[in-house]
PDB file of C-alpha atoms in Angstrom:
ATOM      1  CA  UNK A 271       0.000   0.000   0.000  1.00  0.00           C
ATOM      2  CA  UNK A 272       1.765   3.188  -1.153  1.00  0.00           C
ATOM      3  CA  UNK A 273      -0.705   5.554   0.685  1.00  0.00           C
ATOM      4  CA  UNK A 274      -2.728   4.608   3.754  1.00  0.00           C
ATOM      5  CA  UNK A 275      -6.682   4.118   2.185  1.00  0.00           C
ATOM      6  CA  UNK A 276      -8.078   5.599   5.416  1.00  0.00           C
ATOM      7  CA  UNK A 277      -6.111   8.816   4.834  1.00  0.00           C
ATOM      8  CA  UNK A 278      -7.267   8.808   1.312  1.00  0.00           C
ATOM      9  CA  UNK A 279     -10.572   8.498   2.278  1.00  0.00           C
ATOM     10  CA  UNK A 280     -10.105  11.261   4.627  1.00  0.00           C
ATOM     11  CA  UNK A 281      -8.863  13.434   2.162  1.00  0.00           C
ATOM     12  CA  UNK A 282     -12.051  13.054  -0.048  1.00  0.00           C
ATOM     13  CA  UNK A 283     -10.968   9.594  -2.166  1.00  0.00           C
ATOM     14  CA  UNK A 284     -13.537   7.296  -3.635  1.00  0.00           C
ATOM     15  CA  UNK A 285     -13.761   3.889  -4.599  1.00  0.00           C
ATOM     16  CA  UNK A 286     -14.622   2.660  -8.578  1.00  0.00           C
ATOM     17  CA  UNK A 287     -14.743  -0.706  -9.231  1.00  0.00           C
ATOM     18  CA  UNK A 288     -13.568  -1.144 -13.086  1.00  0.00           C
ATOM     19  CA  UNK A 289     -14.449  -4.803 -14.908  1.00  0.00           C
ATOM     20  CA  UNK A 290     -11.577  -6.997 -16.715  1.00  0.00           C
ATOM     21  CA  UNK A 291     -11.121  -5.319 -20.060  1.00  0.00           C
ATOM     22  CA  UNK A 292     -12.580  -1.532 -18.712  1.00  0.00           C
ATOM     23  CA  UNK A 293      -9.942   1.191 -19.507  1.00  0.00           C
ATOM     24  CA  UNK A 294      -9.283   3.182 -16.029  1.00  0.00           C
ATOM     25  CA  UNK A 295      -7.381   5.958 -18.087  1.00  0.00           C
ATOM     26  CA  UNK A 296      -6.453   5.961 -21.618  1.00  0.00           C
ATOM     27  CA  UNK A 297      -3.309   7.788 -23.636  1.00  0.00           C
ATOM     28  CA  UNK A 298      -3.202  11.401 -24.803  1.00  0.00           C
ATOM     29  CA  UNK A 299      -6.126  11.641 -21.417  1.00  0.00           C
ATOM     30  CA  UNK A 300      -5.555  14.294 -18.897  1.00  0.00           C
ATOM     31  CA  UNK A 301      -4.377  13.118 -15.860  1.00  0.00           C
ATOM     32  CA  UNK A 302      -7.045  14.250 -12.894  1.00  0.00           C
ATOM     33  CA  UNK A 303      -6.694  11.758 -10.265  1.00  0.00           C
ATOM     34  CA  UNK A 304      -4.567   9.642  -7.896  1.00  0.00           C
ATOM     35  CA  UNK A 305      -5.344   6.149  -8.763  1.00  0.00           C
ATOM     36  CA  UNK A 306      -4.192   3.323  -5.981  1.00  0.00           C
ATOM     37  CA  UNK A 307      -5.149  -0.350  -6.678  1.00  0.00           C
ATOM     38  CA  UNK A 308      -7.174  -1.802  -3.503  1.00  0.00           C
ATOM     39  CA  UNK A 309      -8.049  -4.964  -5.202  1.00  0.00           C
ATOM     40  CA  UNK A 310      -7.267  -6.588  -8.827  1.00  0.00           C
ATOM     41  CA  UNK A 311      -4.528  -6.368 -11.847  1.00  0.00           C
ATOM     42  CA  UNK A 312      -3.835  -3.568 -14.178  1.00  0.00           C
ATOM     43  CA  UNK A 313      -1.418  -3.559 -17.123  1.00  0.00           C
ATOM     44  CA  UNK A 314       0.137  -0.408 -18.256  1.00  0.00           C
ATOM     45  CA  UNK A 315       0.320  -0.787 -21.850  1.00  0.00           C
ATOM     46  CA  UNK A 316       0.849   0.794 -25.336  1.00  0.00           C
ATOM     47  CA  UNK A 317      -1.404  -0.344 -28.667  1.00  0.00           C
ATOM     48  CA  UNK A 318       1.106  -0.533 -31.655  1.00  0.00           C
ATOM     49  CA  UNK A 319       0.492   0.468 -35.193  1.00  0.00           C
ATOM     50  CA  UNK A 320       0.210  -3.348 -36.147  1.00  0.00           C
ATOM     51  CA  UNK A 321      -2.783  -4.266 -33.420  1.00  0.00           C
ATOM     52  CA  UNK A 322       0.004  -5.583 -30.932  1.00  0.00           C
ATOM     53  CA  UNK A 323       0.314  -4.657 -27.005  1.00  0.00           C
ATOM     54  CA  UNK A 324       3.681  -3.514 -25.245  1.00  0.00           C
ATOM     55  CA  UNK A 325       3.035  -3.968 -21.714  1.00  0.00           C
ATOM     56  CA  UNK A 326       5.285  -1.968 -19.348  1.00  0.00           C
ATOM     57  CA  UNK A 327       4.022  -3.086 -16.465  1.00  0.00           C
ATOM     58  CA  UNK A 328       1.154  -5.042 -14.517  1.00  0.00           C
ATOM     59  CA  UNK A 329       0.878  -3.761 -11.170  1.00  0.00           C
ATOM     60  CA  UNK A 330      -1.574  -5.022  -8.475  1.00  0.00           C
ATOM     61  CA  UNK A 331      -3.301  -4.437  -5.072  1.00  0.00           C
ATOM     62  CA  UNK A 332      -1.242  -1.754  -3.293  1.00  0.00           C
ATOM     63  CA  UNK A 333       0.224  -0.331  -6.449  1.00  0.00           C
ATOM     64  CA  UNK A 334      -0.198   3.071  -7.608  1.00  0.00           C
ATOM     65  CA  UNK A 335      -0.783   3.748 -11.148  1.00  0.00           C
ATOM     66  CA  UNK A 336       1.348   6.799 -13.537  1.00  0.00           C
ATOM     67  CA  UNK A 337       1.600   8.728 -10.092  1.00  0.00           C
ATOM     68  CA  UNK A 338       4.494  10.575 -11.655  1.00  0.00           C
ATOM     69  CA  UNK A 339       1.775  12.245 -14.066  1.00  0.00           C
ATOM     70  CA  UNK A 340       0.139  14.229 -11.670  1.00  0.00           C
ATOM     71  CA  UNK A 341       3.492  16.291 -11.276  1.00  0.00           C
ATOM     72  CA  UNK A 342       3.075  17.605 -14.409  1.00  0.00           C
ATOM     73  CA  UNK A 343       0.792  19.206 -17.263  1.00  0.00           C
ATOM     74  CA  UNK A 344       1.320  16.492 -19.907  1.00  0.00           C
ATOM     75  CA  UNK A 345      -1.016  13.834 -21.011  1.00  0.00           C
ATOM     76  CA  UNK A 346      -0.591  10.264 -20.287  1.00  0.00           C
ATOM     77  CA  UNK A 347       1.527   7.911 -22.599  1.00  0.00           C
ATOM     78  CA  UNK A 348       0.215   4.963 -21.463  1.00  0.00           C
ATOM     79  CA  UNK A 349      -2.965   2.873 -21.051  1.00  0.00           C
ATOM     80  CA  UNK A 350      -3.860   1.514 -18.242  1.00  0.00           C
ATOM     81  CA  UNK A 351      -6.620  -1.425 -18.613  1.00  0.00           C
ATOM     82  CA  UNK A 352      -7.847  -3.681 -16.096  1.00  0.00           C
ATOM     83  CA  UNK A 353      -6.898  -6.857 -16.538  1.00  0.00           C
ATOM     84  CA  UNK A 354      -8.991  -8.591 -13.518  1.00  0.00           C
ATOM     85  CA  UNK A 355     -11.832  -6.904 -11.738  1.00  0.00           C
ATOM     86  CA  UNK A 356     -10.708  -4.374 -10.054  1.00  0.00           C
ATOM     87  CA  UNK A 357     -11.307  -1.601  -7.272  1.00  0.00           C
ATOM     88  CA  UNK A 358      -9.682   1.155  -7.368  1.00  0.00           C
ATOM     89  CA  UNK A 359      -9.056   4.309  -5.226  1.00  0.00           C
ATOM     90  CA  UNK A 360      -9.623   7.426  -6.421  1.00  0.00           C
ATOM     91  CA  UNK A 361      -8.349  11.092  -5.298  1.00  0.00           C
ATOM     92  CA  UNK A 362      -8.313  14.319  -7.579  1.00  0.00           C
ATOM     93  CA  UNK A 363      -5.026  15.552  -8.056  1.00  0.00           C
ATOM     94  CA  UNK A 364      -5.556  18.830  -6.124  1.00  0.00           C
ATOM     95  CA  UNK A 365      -6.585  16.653  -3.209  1.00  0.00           C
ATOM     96  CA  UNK A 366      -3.681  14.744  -3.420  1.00  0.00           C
ATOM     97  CA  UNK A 367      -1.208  17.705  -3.558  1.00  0.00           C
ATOM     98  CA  UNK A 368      -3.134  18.977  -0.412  1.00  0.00           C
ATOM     99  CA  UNK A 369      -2.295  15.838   1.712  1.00  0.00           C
ATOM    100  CA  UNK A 370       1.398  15.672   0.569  1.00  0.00           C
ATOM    101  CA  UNK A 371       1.833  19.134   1.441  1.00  0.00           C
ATOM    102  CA  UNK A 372       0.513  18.518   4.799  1.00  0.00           C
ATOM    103  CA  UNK A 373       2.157  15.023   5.098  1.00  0.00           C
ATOM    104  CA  UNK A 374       5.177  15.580   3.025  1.00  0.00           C
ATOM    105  CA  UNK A 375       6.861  12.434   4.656  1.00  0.00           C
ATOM    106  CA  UNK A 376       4.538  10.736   2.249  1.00  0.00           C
ATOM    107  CA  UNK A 377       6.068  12.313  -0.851  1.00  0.00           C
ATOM    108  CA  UNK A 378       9.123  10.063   0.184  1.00  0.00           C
ATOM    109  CA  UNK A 379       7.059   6.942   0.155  1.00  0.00           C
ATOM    110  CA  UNK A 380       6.187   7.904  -2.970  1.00  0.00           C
ATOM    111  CA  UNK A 381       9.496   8.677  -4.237  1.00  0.00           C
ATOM    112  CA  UNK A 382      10.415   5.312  -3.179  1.00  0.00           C
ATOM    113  CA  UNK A 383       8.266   3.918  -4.528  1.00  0.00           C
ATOM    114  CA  UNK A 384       8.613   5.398  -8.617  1.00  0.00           C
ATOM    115  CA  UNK A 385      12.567   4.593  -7.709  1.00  0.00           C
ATOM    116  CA  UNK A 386      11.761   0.687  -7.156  1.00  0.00           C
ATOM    117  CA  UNK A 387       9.836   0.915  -9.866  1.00  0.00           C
ATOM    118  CA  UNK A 388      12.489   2.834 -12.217  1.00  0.00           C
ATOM    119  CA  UNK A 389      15.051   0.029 -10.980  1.00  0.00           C
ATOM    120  CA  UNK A 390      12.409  -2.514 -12.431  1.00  0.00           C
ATOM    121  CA  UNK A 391      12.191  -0.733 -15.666  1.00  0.00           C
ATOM    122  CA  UNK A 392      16.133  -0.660 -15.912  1.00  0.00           C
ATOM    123  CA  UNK A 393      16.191  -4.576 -15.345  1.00  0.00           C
ATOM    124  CA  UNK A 394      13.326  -5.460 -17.606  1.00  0.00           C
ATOM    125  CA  UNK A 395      14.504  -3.196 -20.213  1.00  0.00           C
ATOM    126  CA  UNK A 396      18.018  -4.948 -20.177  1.00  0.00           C
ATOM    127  CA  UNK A 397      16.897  -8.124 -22.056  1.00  0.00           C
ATOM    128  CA  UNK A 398      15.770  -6.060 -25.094  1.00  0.00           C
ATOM    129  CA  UNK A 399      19.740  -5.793 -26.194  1.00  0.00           C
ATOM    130  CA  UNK A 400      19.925  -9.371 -26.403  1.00  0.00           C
ATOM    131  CA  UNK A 401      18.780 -11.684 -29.516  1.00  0.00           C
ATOM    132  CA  UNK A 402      18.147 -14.796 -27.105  1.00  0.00           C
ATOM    133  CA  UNK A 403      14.746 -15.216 -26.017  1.00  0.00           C
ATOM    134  CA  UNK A 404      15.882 -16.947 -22.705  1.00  0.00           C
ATOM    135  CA  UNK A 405      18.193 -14.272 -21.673  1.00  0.00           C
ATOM    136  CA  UNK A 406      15.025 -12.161 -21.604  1.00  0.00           C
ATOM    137  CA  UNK A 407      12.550 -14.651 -20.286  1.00  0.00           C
ATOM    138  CA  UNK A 408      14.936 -15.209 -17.850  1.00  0.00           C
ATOM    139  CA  UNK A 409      15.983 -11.720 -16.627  1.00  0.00           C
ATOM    140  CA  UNK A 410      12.173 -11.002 -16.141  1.00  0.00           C
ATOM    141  CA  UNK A 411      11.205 -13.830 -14.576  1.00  0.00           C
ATOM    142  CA  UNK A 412      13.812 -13.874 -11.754  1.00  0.00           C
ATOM    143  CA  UNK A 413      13.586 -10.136 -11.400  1.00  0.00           C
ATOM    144  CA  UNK A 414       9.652 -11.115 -10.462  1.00  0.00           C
ATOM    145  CA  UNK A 415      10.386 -13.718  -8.430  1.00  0.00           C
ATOM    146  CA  UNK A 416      13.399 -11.519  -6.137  1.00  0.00           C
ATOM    147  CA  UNK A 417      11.058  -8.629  -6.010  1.00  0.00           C
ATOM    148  CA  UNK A 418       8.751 -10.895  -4.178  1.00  0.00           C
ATOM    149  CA  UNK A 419      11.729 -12.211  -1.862  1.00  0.00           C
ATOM    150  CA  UNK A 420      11.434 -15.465  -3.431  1.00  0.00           C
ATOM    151  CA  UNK A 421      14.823 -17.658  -2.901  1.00  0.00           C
ATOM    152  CA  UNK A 422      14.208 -21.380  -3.309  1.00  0.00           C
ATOM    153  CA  UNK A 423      14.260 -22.997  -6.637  1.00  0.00           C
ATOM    154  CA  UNK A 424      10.657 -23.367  -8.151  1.00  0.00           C
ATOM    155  CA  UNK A 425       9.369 -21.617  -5.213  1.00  0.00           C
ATOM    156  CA  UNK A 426       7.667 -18.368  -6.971  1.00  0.00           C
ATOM    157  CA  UNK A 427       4.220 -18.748  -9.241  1.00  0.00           C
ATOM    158  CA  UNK A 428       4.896 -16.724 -11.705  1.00  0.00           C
ATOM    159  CA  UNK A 429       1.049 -14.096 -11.962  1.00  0.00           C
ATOM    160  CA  UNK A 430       1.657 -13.808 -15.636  1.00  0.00           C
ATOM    161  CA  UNK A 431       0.135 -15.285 -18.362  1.00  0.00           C
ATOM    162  CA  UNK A 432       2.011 -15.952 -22.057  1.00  0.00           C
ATOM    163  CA  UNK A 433       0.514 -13.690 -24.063  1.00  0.00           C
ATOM    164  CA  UNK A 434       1.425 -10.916 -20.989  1.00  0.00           C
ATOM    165  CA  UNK A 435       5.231 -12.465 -20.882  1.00  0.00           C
ATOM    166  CA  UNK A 436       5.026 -11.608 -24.949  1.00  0.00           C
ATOM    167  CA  UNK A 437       3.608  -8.070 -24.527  1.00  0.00           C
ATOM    168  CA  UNK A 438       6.171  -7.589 -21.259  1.00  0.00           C
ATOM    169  CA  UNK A 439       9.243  -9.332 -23.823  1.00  0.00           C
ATOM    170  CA  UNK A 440       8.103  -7.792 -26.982  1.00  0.00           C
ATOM    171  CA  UNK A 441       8.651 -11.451 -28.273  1.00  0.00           C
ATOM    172  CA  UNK A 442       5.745 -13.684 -30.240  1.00  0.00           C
ATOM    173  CA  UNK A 443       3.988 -15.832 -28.002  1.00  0.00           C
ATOM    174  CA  UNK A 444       5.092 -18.455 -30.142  1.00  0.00           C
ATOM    175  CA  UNK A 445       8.253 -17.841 -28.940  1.00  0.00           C
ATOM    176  CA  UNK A 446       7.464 -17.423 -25.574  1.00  0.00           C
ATOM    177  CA  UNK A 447       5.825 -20.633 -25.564  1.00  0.00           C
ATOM    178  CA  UNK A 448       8.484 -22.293 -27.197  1.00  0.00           C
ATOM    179  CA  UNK A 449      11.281 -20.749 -25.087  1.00  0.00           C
ATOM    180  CA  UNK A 450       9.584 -21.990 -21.678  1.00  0.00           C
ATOM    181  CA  UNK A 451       9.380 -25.534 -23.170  1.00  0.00           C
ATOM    182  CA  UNK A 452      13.184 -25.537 -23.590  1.00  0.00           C
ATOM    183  CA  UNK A 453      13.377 -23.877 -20.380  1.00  0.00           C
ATOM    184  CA  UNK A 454      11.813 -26.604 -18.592  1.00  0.00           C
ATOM    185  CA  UNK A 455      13.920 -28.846 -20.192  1.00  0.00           C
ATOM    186  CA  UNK A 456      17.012 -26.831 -19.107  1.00  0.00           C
ATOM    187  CA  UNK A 457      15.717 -27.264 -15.348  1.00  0.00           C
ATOM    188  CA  UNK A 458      15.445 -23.320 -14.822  1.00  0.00           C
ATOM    189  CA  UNK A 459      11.772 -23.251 -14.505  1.00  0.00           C
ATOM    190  CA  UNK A 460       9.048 -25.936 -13.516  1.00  0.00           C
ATOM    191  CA  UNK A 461       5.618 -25.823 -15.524  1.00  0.00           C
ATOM    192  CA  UNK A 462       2.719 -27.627 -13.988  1.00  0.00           C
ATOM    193  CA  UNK A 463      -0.269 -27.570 -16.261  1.00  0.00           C
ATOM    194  CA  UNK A 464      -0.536 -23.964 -17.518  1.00  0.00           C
ATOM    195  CA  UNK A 465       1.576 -22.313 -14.060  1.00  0.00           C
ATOM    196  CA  UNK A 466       4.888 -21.545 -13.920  1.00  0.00           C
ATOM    197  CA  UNK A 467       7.684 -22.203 -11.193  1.00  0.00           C
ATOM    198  CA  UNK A 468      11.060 -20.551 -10.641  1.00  0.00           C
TER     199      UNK A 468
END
């Protein structure tokens, strides 16, 4: 939880629940509120040109979404979509620069917060200078597994689907598919009907 929900309700937040699929902000929008997840899945994407998805991200209960936007007068870049049901907390950006000026100790949680997620940005982006698709898989899929303080071999579910390991890769899920196959036959992950270990 980035922000207590009782002090956001305090400070005149509200709760929307948005349905698997339902846009909660879309690019070249206005950003106008504080959004923090309470319940569900959201992927920050991109549509391309050719009908494909770059997903930058698929943050969950807790997670704040394109905070860094309401510092700012530019438009959003992204999409962000539900992809579960979802509730999410609401609080209008001047709202939300009233409580950090009178909490400002929560600007730092903040702060901390876009830095741990910069960090994951820097590791996740990594894998797109390489050519082998499990260099990549793998970068991502152990970064997931240590941000979740996950140590023992084929401990860590990974929450991801293939098609969202594709959009998160930029690789074909063909490839994705294929790629955990010889994974699994490597030993460096563990599939178990459609989950996957690491």
């Amino acid at each position: 939880m980035i922000i207590c929900e009782k002090l956001l309700f305090s400070h005149g937040a509200e709760k929307q629940n948005y349905n698997s699929g339902e846009y909660i902000f879309r690019e070249d929008s206005t950003p106008k509120y504080y959004f923090q997840i309470k319940t569900g899945m959201v992927k920050i994407s991109n549509s391309l040109e050719d009908g494909k998805e770059f997903i930058h991200g698929i943050p969950f209960d807790g997670h704040c979404l394109a905070e860094t936007y309401l510092f700012h007068d530019r438009k959003y870049a992204v999409n962000a979509i539900a992809v579960t049901d979802c509730e999410i907390i609401k609080l209008e950006k001047n709202k939300l620069i009233e409580l950090l000026l009178k909490k400002p100790q929560l600007i730092f949680t903040m702060y901390s917060y876009t830095a741990d997620r910069m960090r994951y940005k820097h590791i996740t982006s990594a894998p797109f200078s390489f050519q082998d698709p499990i260099t990549k898989l793998n970068l991502i899929l152990n970064h997931v597994k240590n941000h979740f303080g996950f140590n023992d071999k084929f401990s860590f579910h990974i929450p991801y689907t293939r098609q969202q390991l594709a959009s998160l890769t930029g690789m074909r899920i063909e490839t994705v598919i294929r790629t955990i196959k010889k994974m699994e036959k490597q030993n460096m992950l563990k599939i178990d009907g459609t989950k996957i270990f690491v």
